[in-house]
XYZ file of C-alpha atoms in Angstrom:
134
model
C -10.009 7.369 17.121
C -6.641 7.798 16.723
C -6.604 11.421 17.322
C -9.118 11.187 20.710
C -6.557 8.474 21.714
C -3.568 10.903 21.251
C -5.093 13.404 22.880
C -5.946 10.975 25.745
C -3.111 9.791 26.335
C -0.388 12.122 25.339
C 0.627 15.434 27.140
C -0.511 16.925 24.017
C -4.302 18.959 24.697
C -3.796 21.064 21.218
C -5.101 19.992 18.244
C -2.709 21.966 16.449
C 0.403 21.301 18.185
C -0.759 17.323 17.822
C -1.107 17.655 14.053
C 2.584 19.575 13.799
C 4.053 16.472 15.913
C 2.237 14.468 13.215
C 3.277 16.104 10.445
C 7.132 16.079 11.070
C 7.146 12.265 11.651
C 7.369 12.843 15.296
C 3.858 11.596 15.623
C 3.453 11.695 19.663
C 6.547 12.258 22.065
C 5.531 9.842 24.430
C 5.594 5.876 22.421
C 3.089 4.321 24.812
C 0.845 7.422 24.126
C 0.988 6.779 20.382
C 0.682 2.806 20.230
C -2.482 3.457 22.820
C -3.984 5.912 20.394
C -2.887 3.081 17.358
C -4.453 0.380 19.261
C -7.613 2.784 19.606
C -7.965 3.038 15.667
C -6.983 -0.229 15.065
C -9.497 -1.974 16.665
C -11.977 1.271 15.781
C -11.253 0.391 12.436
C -12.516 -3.472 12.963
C -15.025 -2.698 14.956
C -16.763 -0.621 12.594
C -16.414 -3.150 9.678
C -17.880 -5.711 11.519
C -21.239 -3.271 12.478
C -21.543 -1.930 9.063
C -21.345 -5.736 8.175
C -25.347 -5.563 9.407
C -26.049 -2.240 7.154
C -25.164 -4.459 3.785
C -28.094 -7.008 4.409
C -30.657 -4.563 2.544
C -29.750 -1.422 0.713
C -32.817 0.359 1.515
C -34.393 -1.120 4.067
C -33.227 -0.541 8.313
C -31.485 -3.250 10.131
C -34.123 -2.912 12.321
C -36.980 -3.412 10.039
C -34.652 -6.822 8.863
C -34.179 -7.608 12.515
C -30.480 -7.544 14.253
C -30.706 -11.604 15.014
C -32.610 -12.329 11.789
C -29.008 -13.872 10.517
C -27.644 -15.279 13.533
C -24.414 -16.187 11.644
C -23.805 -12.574 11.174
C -24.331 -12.117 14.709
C -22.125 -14.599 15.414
C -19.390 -13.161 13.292
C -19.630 -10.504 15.319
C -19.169 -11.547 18.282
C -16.427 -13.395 16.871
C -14.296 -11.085 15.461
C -14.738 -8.864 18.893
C -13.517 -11.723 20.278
C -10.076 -11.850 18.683
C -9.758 -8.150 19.029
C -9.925 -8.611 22.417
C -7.292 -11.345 22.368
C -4.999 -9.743 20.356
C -5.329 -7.164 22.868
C -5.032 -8.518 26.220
C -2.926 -11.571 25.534
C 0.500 -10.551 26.413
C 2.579 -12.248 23.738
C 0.169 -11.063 20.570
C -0.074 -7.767 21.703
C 4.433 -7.668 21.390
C 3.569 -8.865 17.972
C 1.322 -6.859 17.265
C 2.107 -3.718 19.003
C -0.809 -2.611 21.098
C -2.026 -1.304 24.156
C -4.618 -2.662 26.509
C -7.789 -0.542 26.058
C -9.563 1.307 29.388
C -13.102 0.800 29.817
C -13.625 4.461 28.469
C -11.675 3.639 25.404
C -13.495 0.688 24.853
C -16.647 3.168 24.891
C -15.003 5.550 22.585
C -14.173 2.685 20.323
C -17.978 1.365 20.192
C -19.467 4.492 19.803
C -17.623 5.376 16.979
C -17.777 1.913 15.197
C -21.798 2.329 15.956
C -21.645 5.424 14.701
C -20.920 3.861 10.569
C -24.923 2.361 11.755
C -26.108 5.708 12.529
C -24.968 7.253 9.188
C -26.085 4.635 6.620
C -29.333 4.360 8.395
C -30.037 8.252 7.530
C -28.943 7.343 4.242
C -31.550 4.593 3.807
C -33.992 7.116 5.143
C -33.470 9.331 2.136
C -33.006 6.358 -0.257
C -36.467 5.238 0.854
C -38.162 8.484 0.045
C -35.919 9.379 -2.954
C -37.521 6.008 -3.941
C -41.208 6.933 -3.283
């Protein structure tokens, strides 16, 4: 996430010449470009814990098989903790504080299929921990 948002949003379109910049301290030349692509892992990073939050209800079997609203708590948690990403984000005097960018309707896609994509992995896992178990 933080790399995509980097590459986004600085004047940066090399991988390589991104990871020198990062690599000498100097992550991004432009500040706003680097606490956008911050923001973009930060909440990434949140995000994702609060999805894979549904994959530790069963070790083998799918979320789906369990049912997404079968622990409404859960799904309330989620919503939730989206919920104070979003106003930590977008409320002027927390984001200061906590030194992030307001997120574009594309990088709130970015962000959410990445975080969905922690789902998508474990769920292949399960597949082969349900026929490893056969």
């Amino acid at each position: 996430a933080f790399l995509i948002g980097a590459v986004m949003y600085s004047n940066i379109n090399d991988l390589g010449t991104l990871l020198t910049h990062m690599t000498s301290l100097n992550l991004l030349e432009n500040a706003e470009a680097e606490r956008h692509a911050r923001t973009m892992a930060f909440v990434t990073l949140a995000v994702s814990q609060l999805f894979h939050s549904f994959n530790l209800r069963h070790e083998k079997k799918s979320i789906f098989a369990i049912g997404l609203t079968s622990n409404m708590y859960l799904v309330y948690s989620l919503i939730g903790g989206i919920l104070i990403q979003l106003i930590v984000i977008y409320v002027p005097f927390l984001a200061a504080a906590f030194k992030v960018s307001p997120l574009s309707l594309l990088d709130w896609a970015i962000v959410v299929g990445l975080s969905l994509s922690v789902i998508v992995l474990n769920e292949i896992v399960k597949i082969f921990k349900r026929s490893a178990a056969k």
